[in-house]
Short mmCIF file of C-alpha atoms in Angstrom, two decimals:
data_model
loop_
_atom_site.label_atom_id
_atom_site.label_comp_id
_atom_site.label_asym_id
_atom_site.label_seq_id
_atom_site.Cartn_x
_atom_site.Cartn_y
_atom_site.Cartn_z
CA MET L 1 0.00 0.00 0.00
CA THR L 2 1.45 3.34 -1.10
CA PHE L 3 0.38 6.95 -0.87
CA THR L 4 1.35 10.51 -1.77
CA LEU L 5 0.89 13.65 0.31
CA LEU L 6 -0.51 16.73 -1.39
CA ASP L 7 -1.03 19.28 1.35
CA THR L 8 -1.07 19.84 5.12
CA GLN L 9 -3.33 22.28 6.94
CA PHE L 10 -3.49 23.48 10.54
CA HIS L 11 -6.53 24.70 12.44
CA VAL L 12 -6.93 25.73 16.08
CA LEU L 13 -9.72 25.46 18.61
CA PRO L 14 -8.81 27.42 21.77
CA MET L 15 -9.98 25.61 24.89
CA GLN L 16 -10.51 26.55 28.53
CA THR L 17 -10.35 24.07 31.38
CA ARG L 18 -13.23 23.80 33.83
CA VAL L 19 -10.76 23.54 36.73
CA PRO L 20 -7.00 24.17 36.74
CA PHE L 21 -4.81 21.14 36.04
CA GLN L 22 -1.65 21.42 38.13
CA TYR L 23 1.15 19.02 37.26
CA GLY L 24 4.78 19.57 38.17
CA ILE L 25 5.79 23.15 37.44
CA ALA L 26 2.71 24.00 35.36
CA SER L 27 -0.91 24.83 36.06
CA MET L 28 -3.02 24.60 32.93
CA THR L 29 -6.15 26.71 32.57
CA ALA L 30 -6.23 27.10 28.77
CA LEU L 31 -4.54 25.67 25.71
CA PRO L 32 -4.85 25.59 21.92
CA HIS L 33 -6.16 22.34 20.49
CA LEU L 34 -4.36 21.91 17.16
CA PHE L 35 -5.85 19.96 14.24
CA VAL L 36 -3.51 18.66 11.54
CA SER L 37 -5.18 17.55 8.31
CA VAL L 38 -3.38 15.98 5.36
CA ASP L 39 -4.70 15.61 1.83
CA MET L 40 -3.51 12.24 0.48
CA VAL L 41 -3.90 9.93 -2.47
CA VAL L 42 -3.88 6.28 -1.39
CA GLU L 43 -3.56 3.96 -4.40
CA GLY L 44 -5.70 6.30 -6.49
CA VAL L 45 -8.17 7.22 -3.74
CA ALA L 46 -8.19 10.84 -2.57
CA VAL L 47 -8.71 11.10 1.17
CA ARG L 48 -8.11 13.49 4.05
CA GLY L 49 -6.43 12.24 7.22
CA LEU L 50 -6.73 14.00 10.53
CA ALA L 51 -4.91 14.17 13.86
CA SER L 52 -5.09 16.57 16.77
CA GLU L 53 -3.35 17.41 20.02
CA GLY L 54 -3.83 19.82 22.87
CA LEU L 55 -0.60 21.76 23.30
CA PRO L 56 -0.03 21.94 27.07
CA PRO L 57 2.41 24.20 28.88
CA LYS L 58 5.79 22.88 29.99
CA TRP L 59 5.38 19.12 29.52
CA PHE L 60 7.70 18.83 26.52
CA THR L 61 10.48 20.94 28.02
CA LYS L 62 9.87 21.39 31.79
CA ASN L 63 11.81 24.64 31.62
CA PRO L 64 10.57 26.97 34.40
CA ASP L 65 12.37 29.99 32.97
CA THR L 66 10.49 30.33 29.67
CA PRO L 67 7.02 31.86 29.14
CA PHE L 68 4.35 29.65 27.63
CA GLU L 69 4.28 31.84 24.51
CA LEU L 70 7.87 30.78 23.77
CA ASP L 71 7.13 27.12 24.58
CA LEU L 72 4.14 27.21 22.27
CA ALA L 73 6.14 28.83 19.47
CA GLU L 74 8.67 26.00 19.73
CA MET L 75 5.92 23.37 19.63
CA LEU L 76 4.45 24.92 16.52
CA ALA L 77 7.88 25.17 14.90
CA VAL L 78 8.61 21.45 15.30
CA ILE L 79 5.14 20.55 14.00
CA GLN L 80 5.44 22.78 10.95
CA ASN L 81 8.93 21.49 10.21
CA ALA L 82 7.67 17.91 10.41
CA SER L 83 4.91 18.74 7.94
CA ARG L 84 7.49 20.09 5.48
CA ILE L 85 9.56 16.92 5.76
CA ALA L 86 6.47 14.71 5.54
CA GLU L 87 5.30 16.31 2.31
CA ASN L 88 8.75 16.21 0.72
CA ALA L 89 9.11 12.52 1.58
CA ALA L 90 5.80 11.60 -0.09
CA GLN L 91 5.77 13.55 -3.35
CA VAL L 92 5.86 10.22 -5.18
CA PRO L 93 4.11 7.02 -3.99
CA VAL L 94 5.77 5.69 -0.84
CA SER L 95 5.09 2.94 1.68
CA PHE L 96 4.18 3.95 5.20
CA PHE L 97 7.26 2.68 7.03
CA GLY L 98 9.73 4.07 4.50
CA TRP L 99 7.99 7.44 4.66
CA TRP L 100 7.82 7.39 8.46
CA LEU L 101 11.51 6.49 8.83
CA ALA L 102 12.55 9.34 6.52
CA LEU L 103 10.37 11.73 8.54
CA TYR L 104 11.73 10.52 11.88
CA GLU L 105 15.39 10.67 10.85
CA GLU L 106 15.22 14.05 9.10
CA GLN L 107 13.30 15.59 12.00
CA ALA L 108 15.94 14.25 14.40
CA ARG L 109 18.74 15.83 12.32
CA TRP L 110 16.90 19.16 12.22
CA ALA L 111 16.26 19.04 15.98
CA THR L 112 19.94 18.37 16.67
CA LEU L 113 20.97 21.40 14.62
CA ARG L 114 18.37 23.55 16.38
CA ALA L 115 19.18 22.12 19.85
CA GLN L 116 15.56 21.04 20.23
CA PRO L 117 14.85 18.23 22.72
CA SER L 118 13.97 14.92 21.08
CA LEU L 119 10.73 14.64 23.05
CA LEU L 120 9.56 17.95 21.64
CA ALA L 121 10.78 17.23 18.11
CA ASN L 122 8.87 13.96 18.04
CA LEU L 123 5.62 15.77 18.72
CA GLY L 124 5.77 16.85 15.10
CA VAL L 125 6.52 13.33 13.90
CA SER L 126 3.68 11.88 15.96
CA LEU L 127 1.06 14.30 14.65
CA LEU L 128 2.00 13.72 11.02
CA GLU L 129 2.17 9.93 11.44
CA ARG L 130 -1.27 9.92 13.08
CA ALA L 131 -2.81 12.04 10.33
CA VAL L 132 -1.36 9.74 7.66
CA LEU L 133 -2.46 6.60 9.53
CA ASP L 134 -5.95 8.08 9.75
CA GLY L 135 -5.95 8.72 6.02
CA LEU L 136 -4.76 5.20 5.21
CA CYS L 137 -7.45 3.68 7.41
CA ARG L 138 -10.13 5.92 5.90
CA ALA L 139 -9.06 5.11 2.34
CA LYS L 140 -9.52 1.39 2.99
CA ASN L 141 -12.34 1.81 5.54
CA ARG L 142 -10.55 -0.48 7.95
CA PRO L 143 -9.42 -0.10 11.58
CA LEU L 144 -5.76 0.37 12.37
CA HIS L 145 -5.39 -2.92 14.25
CA SER L 146 -6.26 -4.91 11.12
CA PHE L 147 -3.47 -3.23 9.13
CA LEU L 148 -0.94 -3.89 11.89
CA ARG L 149 -1.74 -7.54 12.40
CA ALA L 150 -1.61 -8.14 8.64
CA ASP L 151 1.73 -6.26 8.45
CA GLU L 152 0.41 -4.08 5.63
CA LEU L 153 2.29 -1.07 6.98
CA GLN L 154 5.55 -3.07 6.77
CA ILE L 155 6.94 -1.78 10.05
CA ASP L 156 10.43 -3.28 10.28
CA LEU L 157 11.14 -3.75 13.99
CA GLY L 158 14.68 -4.93 13.34
CA GLN L 159 15.55 -1.70 11.57
CA ILE L 160 14.85 0.15 14.84
CA HIS L 161 16.33 -2.42 17.25
CA PRO L 162 18.56 -5.14 15.73
CA GLU L 163 17.59 -7.53 18.54
CA LEU L 164 14.06 -7.54 17.11
CA ARG L 165 15.11 -8.88 13.70
CA GLY L 166 12.77 -11.63 12.59
CA MET L 167 10.02 -10.58 15.00
CA SER L 168 6.76 -9.51 13.41
CA LEU L 169 4.55 -6.84 14.87
CA ALA L 170 1.73 -9.39 15.14
CA GLU L 171 3.86 -11.34 17.62
CA ALA L 172 4.01 -8.31 19.90
CA LEU L 173 0.28 -7.54 19.84
CA PRO L 174 -2.78 -9.30 21.27
CA ASP L 175 -4.94 -11.23 18.83
CA GLN L 176 -7.74 -8.69 19.26
CA PRO L 177 -7.92 -5.17 20.68
CA LEU L 178 -9.53 -4.79 24.07
CA ASP L 179 -13.26 -4.07 24.08
CA GLN L 180 -12.99 -2.27 27.43
CA VAL L 181 -10.31 -0.45 29.38
CA ALA L 182 -10.37 0.83 32.93
CA VAL L 183 -10.02 4.56 33.52
CA ARG L 184 -7.11 5.54 35.77
CA HIS L 185 -8.26 8.84 37.21
CA THR L 186 -5.72 11.64 37.58
CA VAL L 187 -5.49 13.32 40.98
CA GLY L 188 -3.74 16.58 40.13
CA LEU L 189 -1.74 18.57 42.65
CA ALA L 190 -4.50 21.15 43.08
CA ASP L 191 -7.54 18.88 42.65
CA PRO L 192 -10.01 19.10 45.53
CA LEU L 193 -10.55 15.79 47.29
CA ARG L 194 -13.84 16.40 49.12
CA SER L 195 -16.87 18.57 48.46
CA SER L 196 -16.21 20.45 51.68
CA GLU L 197 -12.97 21.82 50.18
CA THR L 198 -14.48 23.70 47.25
CA ALA L 199 -17.61 25.31 45.94
CA THR L 200 -19.60 22.97 43.71
CA LEU L 201 -19.18 23.68 40.01
CA ALA L 202 -22.47 24.37 38.29
CA ASP L 203 -21.49 22.58 35.09
CA GLY L 204 -23.05 19.18 35.71
CA LEU L 205 -19.82 17.17 36.10
CA PRO L 206 -18.11 15.88 39.24
CA CYS L 207 -15.31 18.07 40.52
CA THR L 208 -13.82 16.45 43.62
CA LEU L 209 -12.14 13.08 43.92
CA GLU L 210 -14.95 11.61 45.99
CA GLU L 211 -17.58 12.91 43.55
CA SER L 212 -15.69 11.41 40.61
CA ILE L 213 -15.42 8.00 42.28
CA ARG L 214 -19.16 7.92 42.96
CA ALA L 215 -20.13 9.20 39.51
CA TYR L 216 -17.85 6.91 37.49
CA GLY L 217 -17.25 3.87 39.72
CA LEU L 218 -13.48 4.46 39.59
CA ARG L 219 -11.00 1.82 40.80
CA TYR L 220 -7.67 3.02 39.32
CA PHE L 221 -5.95 6.29 40.19
CA LYS L 222 -2.84 8.22 39.19
CA ILE L 223 -1.66 10.54 41.94
CA LYS L 224 0.60 13.49 41.16
CA LEU L 225 3.49 14.21 43.53
CA SER L 226 5.05 17.58 44.25
CA GLY L 227 8.27 16.03 45.60
CA ARG L 228 7.89 17.83 48.93
CA ILE L 229 7.28 15.40 51.77
CA ASP L 230 5.65 18.10 53.94
CA VAL L 231 3.07 18.66 51.18
CA ASP L 232 2.67 15.17 49.74
CA GLN L 233 2.48 13.09 52.92
CA PRO L 234 -0.57 14.78 54.48
CA ARG L 235 -2.30 14.97 51.09
CA LEU L 236 -1.67 11.27 50.46
CA ARG L 237 -3.15 10.48 53.88
CA GLU L 238 -6.33 12.31 52.95
CA ILE L 239 -6.42 10.63 49.53
CA THR L 240 -6.07 7.26 51.27
CA THR L 241 -9.05 8.05 53.46
CA VAL L 242 -11.17 9.14 50.49
CA LEU L 243 -10.30 5.97 48.55
CA LEU L 244 -11.04 3.69 51.50
CA GLU L 245 -14.38 5.37 52.10
CA ASN L 246 -15.52 5.33 48.48
CA CYS L 247 -13.88 2.36 46.72
CA GLN L 248 -15.66 -0.50 48.41
CA GLY L 249 -14.41 -3.00 45.83
CA GLY L 250 -10.76 -2.02 46.29
CA PHE L 251 -8.45 0.18 44.28
CA LYS L 252 -5.02 0.38 42.60
CA ILE L 253 -2.80 3.43 42.23
CA THR L 254 0.22 4.75 40.40
CA LEU L 255 2.35 7.67 41.55
CA ASP L 256 3.64 10.29 39.12
CA GLY L 257 6.90 11.86 40.26
CA ASN L 258 6.61 14.63 37.67
CA GLU L 259 10.43 14.81 37.42
CA GLN L 260 10.53 16.44 40.85
CA PHE L 261 13.73 14.72 42.04
CA THR L 262 17.27 15.29 40.77
CA ASP L 263 18.81 12.12 42.25
CA LEU L 264 17.56 8.65 43.10
CA MET L 265 18.75 8.70 46.71
CA SER L 266 16.51 11.69 47.45
CA PHE L 267 13.56 9.87 45.96
CA ARG L 268 14.47 6.73 47.92
CA GLU L 269 14.35 8.71 51.17
CA PHE L 270 11.05 10.28 50.14
CA TYR L 271 9.59 6.87 49.31
CA ALA L 272 10.89 5.34 52.55
CA THR L 273 9.09 8.02 54.55
CA LEU L 274 5.83 7.26 52.79
CA SER L 275 6.30 3.50 53.19
CA ALA L 276 6.94 3.84 56.94
CA ASP L 277 3.70 5.77 57.48
CA ALA L 278 1.17 3.25 58.80
CA SER L 279 -1.75 5.44 57.71
CA LEU L 280 -0.52 5.16 54.10
CA ALA L 281 -0.23 1.35 54.15
CA PRO L 282 -3.54 0.81 52.28
CA LEU L 283 -2.34 3.19 49.58
CA MET L 284 1.25 2.02 49.24
CA GLY L 285 0.16 -1.60 49.40
CA ASN L 286 -1.85 -1.08 46.22
CA LEU L 287 0.89 0.75 44.30
CA LEU L 288 1.44 -0.57 40.77
CA MET L 289 4.37 1.63 39.75
CA VAL L 290 6.03 5.04 40.02
CA GLU L 291 6.31 7.10 36.88
CA GLN L 292 9.33 9.32 36.12
CA PRO L 293 10.43 10.42 39.62
CA LEU L 294 13.74 11.84 38.32
CA HIS L 295 14.14 14.85 36.09
CA ARG L 296 14.94 13.82 32.53
CA ALA L 297 18.41 15.38 32.84
CA HIS L 298 19.28 12.84 35.56
CA ALA L 299 17.02 9.83 35.02
CA LEU L 300 19.32 7.89 32.67
CA LYS L 301 22.70 8.54 34.28
CA ASP L 302 25.14 5.66 34.80
CA GLU L 303 24.90 5.69 38.59
CA ILE L 304 21.20 4.80 38.49
CA ALA L 305 22.09 1.17 37.75
CA THR L 306 24.12 0.76 40.96
CA GLN L 307 21.61 2.68 43.03
CA LEU L 308 18.65 0.60 41.83
CA ALA L 309 20.58 -2.64 42.26
CA SER L 310 21.24 -1.71 45.90
CA TRP L 311 17.56 -0.96 46.54
CA PRO L 312 15.99 -4.44 46.85
CA ASP L 313 12.51 -3.28 47.84
CA ALA L 314 12.29 -0.46 45.30
CA PRO L 315 8.92 0.07 43.64
CA LEU L 316 8.60 -0.58 39.93
CA LEU L 317 9.87 2.55 38.17
CA ILE L 318 9.13 3.56 34.60
CA ILE L 319 10.25 6.44 32.43
CA ASP L 320 7.98 8.86 30.60
CA GLU L 321 9.46 12.26 29.76
CA SER L 322 12.91 10.63 29.53
CA GLU L 323 11.89 8.75 26.41
CA GLY L 324 12.87 11.07 23.60
CA THR L 325 14.56 8.63 21.19
CA PHE L 326 14.49 4.92 20.48
CA ASP L 327 17.72 4.53 22.45
CA ASP L 328 16.12 5.64 25.72
CA LEU L 329 13.96 2.62 26.58
CA PRO L 330 16.80 0.08 26.10
CA ARG L 331 19.00 2.36 28.17
CA ALA L 332 16.37 2.57 30.93
CA LEU L 333 15.91 -1.20 31.03
CA GLU L 334 19.65 -1.73 31.33
CA LEU L 335 19.72 0.69 34.28
CA GLY L 336 16.98 -1.23 36.07
CA TYR L 337 13.76 0.56 35.15
CA SER L 338 10.74 -1.64 34.48
CA GLY L 339 9.32 -0.01 31.38
CA THR L 340 7.91 3.13 29.84
CA SER L 341 4.66 4.87 29.02
CA HIS L 342 2.54 4.97 25.91
CA LYS L 343 1.28 8.35 24.75
CA ASN L 344 0.28 9.04 21.17
CA CYS L 345 2.12 12.37 21.42
CA LYS L 346 5.37 10.40 21.74
CA GLY L 347 4.53 8.39 18.62
CA VAL L 348 2.36 5.47 17.57
CA VAL L 349 5.23 3.68 15.84
CA LYS L 350 7.37 4.26 18.93
CA SER L 351 4.76 2.60 21.15
CA LEU L 352 4.45 -0.34 18.77
CA VAL L 353 8.22 -0.85 18.70
CA ASN L 354 8.37 -0.47 22.48
CA ALA L 355 5.69 -3.14 22.90
CA ALA L 356 7.79 -5.56 20.87
CA LEU L 357 10.99 -4.71 22.74
CA LEU L 358 9.36 -5.08 26.15
CA LYS L 359 7.88 -8.44 25.19
CA LYS L 360 11.24 -9.66 23.90
CA ARG L 361 13.15 -8.46 26.97
CA ALA L 362 10.50 -9.78 29.39
CA SER L 363 10.78 -13.21 27.81
CA SER L 364 14.55 -13.21 28.21
CA ILE L 365 14.56 -12.09 31.87
CA GLY L 366 11.56 -14.14 32.94
CA ARG L 367 9.46 -11.34 34.45
CA PRO L 368 6.90 -8.88 33.11
CA LEU L 369 7.88 -5.40 31.99
CA ILE L 370 5.53 -2.44 31.90
CA GLN L 371 4.03 -0.45 29.08
CA SER L 372 1.63 1.87 30.83
CA ALA L 373 -0.88 4.19 29.17
CA GLU L 374 -0.70 7.83 30.25
CA ASP L 375 -2.55 11.00 29.35
CA LEU L 376 -1.82 14.54 28.23
CA ALA L 377 -5.34 15.93 28.83
CA ASN L 378 -6.64 14.23 25.69
CA ILE L 379 -10.15 15.01 24.56
CA GLY L 380 -12.24 13.77 21.65
CA PRO L 381 -13.31 13.41 19.04
CA VAL L 382 -9.90 12.89 17.40
CA ALA L 383 -6.94 12.85 19.82
CA LEU L 384 -8.67 10.88 22.57
CA LEU L 385 -10.21 8.30 20.27
CA GLN L 386 -7.00 7.71 18.32
CA ASP L 387 -5.14 7.24 21.60
CA LEU L 388 -7.77 4.80 22.89
CA ALA L 389 -7.51 2.85 19.63
CA VAL L 390 -3.76 2.39 20.21
CA VAL L 391 -4.23 1.54 23.91
CA ALA L 392 -6.77 -1.13 22.92
CA LEU L 393 -4.60 -2.72 20.23
CA LEU L 394 -1.60 -2.73 22.60
CA GLY L 395 -3.74 -4.57 25.16
CA ILE L 396 -3.07 -2.15 28.04
CA PRO L 397 -5.87 -2.81 30.56
CA HIS L 398 -6.05 0.59 32.27
CA VAL L 399 -5.28 4.06 30.98
CA GLU L 400 -4.84 7.43 32.62
CA ARG L 401 -7.68 9.64 31.43
CA ASN L 402 -8.15 13.19 32.58
CA GLY L 403 -9.39 15.25 29.64
CA HIS L 404 -13.01 14.54 30.59
CA HIS L 405 -12.25 15.82 34.10
CA TYR L 406 -10.41 19.04 33.26
CA PHE L 407 -12.61 19.91 30.27
CA ARG L 408 -16.41 19.94 30.16
CA GLY L 409 -16.94 17.03 27.81
CA LEU L 410 -17.26 18.14 24.20
CA SER L 411 -19.17 21.29 25.11
CA GLN L 412 -16.60 23.55 23.45
CA TYR L 413 -17.31 22.02 20.02
CA PRO L 414 -20.09 23.17 17.66
CA ASP L 415 -23.43 21.36 17.95
CA GLY L 416 -22.93 19.60 14.62
CA ILE L 417 -19.72 17.93 15.75
CA GLN L 418 -21.31 16.95 19.05
CA SER L 419 -24.14 15.25 17.15
CA GLN L 420 -21.69 13.41 14.92
CA VAL L 421 -19.84 12.05 17.93
CA MET L 422 -23.01 10.82 19.60
CA ALA L 423 -24.20 9.14 16.39
CA THR L 424 -20.86 7.39 15.75
CA HIS L 425 -19.80 6.53 19.31
CA PRO L 426 -22.91 6.01 21.46
CA ASP L 427 -21.03 3.41 23.53
CA LEU L 428 -18.13 5.72 24.41
CA TYR L 429 -20.12 8.92 24.98
CA ARG L 430 -23.46 9.72 26.54
CA GLN L 431 -25.61 12.79 26.14
CA HIS L 432 -25.26 14.69 29.39
CA GLU L 433 -28.39 16.06 31.00
CA CYS L 434 -27.02 19.56 30.31
CA GLY L 435 -26.96 18.81 26.58
CA PHE L 436 -23.33 17.99 25.67
CA PRO L 437 -21.56 14.66 25.03
CA THR L 438 -19.41 13.38 27.87
CA LEU L 439 -17.49 10.14 28.32
CA ASP L 440 -19.74 7.32 29.48
CA ILE L 441 -17.65 5.77 32.26
CA ARG L 442 -19.47 2.88 33.93
CA GLU L 443 -18.03 0.91 36.81
CA GLY L 444 -14.73 2.59 36.00
CA LEU L 445 -14.68 1.26 32.42
CA LEU L 446 -14.83 2.67 28.89
CA ASP L 447 -16.53 0.70 26.11
CA LEU L 448 -14.26 0.75 23.04
CA ARG L 449 -16.20 -1.32 20.53
CA SER L 450 -17.05 1.62 18.26
CA VAL L 451 -13.48 2.93 18.59
CA ASN L 452 -12.07 -0.43 17.50
CA ALA L 453 -14.46 -0.65 14.55
CA ALA L 454 -13.79 2.86 13.23
CA PRO L 455 -10.88 3.83 10.96
CA PHE L 456 -8.22 4.74 13.52
CA GLY L 457 -10.66 5.23 16.36
CA CYS L 458 -12.55 8.30 15.21
CA GLY L 459 -14.32 7.63 11.90
CA ILE L 460 -15.99 11.05 11.84
CA ASP L 461 -15.71 13.38 8.84
CA LEU L 462 -14.80 16.38 10.95
CA ASP L 463 -14.97 19.73 9.20
CA VAL L 464 -12.03 21.53 10.80
CA THR L 465 -12.34 24.47 8.41
CA GLN L 466 -14.93 25.93 10.77
CA PHE L 467 -12.04 26.59 13.18
CA PRO L 468 -9.49 29.37 12.55
CA THR L 469 -6.40 28.45 10.57
CA LEU L 470 -3.23 28.46 12.62
CA LYS L 471 -2.04 31.59 10.79
CA ALA L 472 -5.32 33.43 11.41
CA TRP L 473 -5.30 32.41 15.06
CA ILE L 474 -1.77 33.70 15.55
CA MET L 475 -2.44 36.93 13.63
CA GLY L 476 -5.52 37.44 15.77
CA GLY L 477 -3.43 37.41 18.92
CA GLY L 478 -4.31 33.87 19.96
CA MET L 479 -0.92 33.08 21.45
CA GLY L 480 -1.13 36.05 23.77
CA MET L 481 -4.58 35.07 25.01
CA LEU L 482 -3.42 31.87 26.72
#
């Protein structure tokens, strides 16, 4: 299967959060949601592929000294550069993997010359690869998982990691995508835990942790850490109480270190304090893993191997922001980490290759390794659904989801788009009593059958031309409004 790329367009829908989302050094109250559309010809069939991403402050760089306007300008620069490369690499018919590899390698060279972090540079790659994957699926009217299992995209795992030579992608994936996944609810640093802590929002959705548990039947939670024991310990005690009171069927948690520590020994002391607190035993006893406790500048240093080896009762640690290139996961595993995260913003191909590598390494060491599913405030109807489609085909049983919590469903979209979503995905969304589509989370689960059946999760012919073009948004002062 081959294709050519004719044109790439960018449109923006500015979005406001319903409550602030505080994570690490950032507190998000607004962001631009960027749509990337590509006009393609797939074996004679003209089609438009679509991808989107909310562009959040600070996650890609974690630089406290730069204003968001500068961070956003850098994000847009890497995306626009990737679109230029993508178009140049597909002026004549090309296969997906050959095109993707040219895009990935040229973007990496450009980023090196511009001193751009790999994690940020790959945002551009990931958006273009998703838009093209969407177009390929739409042209054939088939879901992504069917292409992957049939190896029609010809993704050569051995070309990325020589140890994977001879391994097919089908060997790394479940036979069928999951029909359901559990929601792992984010507890942000500023999120209220009980109704007594905050005034009730008059927008129809739960606001506090206890309200969310009761409304959605939640059983999995991701708790953000500030890295300050005097702040985190009392808050974790209160979270423990809320979970014990409201999760009668039990619960599981993950902790997100948010890169708050500069060395492993400091985190070890922090973790030991939490583990020694008897009131936190119900929480720590249900801990699945800790995500990225160390800042990316320190997380993959040589001394981590010795320090982890000398910590026999260490929790399972995974990387997230440290994974900028394909070299980073093998490096992390050699140091003693237990895996990495999936996010579509880091790359669909990257997550597929990681799944194969983790399966291969787990088989050789005789114990499971982790590919978790994390969130970047994803919302539908494009970014969220494409991410869920990848989570389902990877077979990850629970996924951090927070876009539905920090944004008021799909209420910021025009009525026509809201109606399209409800007609196409009545299992994933429900019509809220206040008149907008919101995720239909029941007993802590999302139903993904319509996502798995649709071309790359979404399957909606979304008219993004009703949103301002990126150029018009910038000229209108959009970047200064955030």
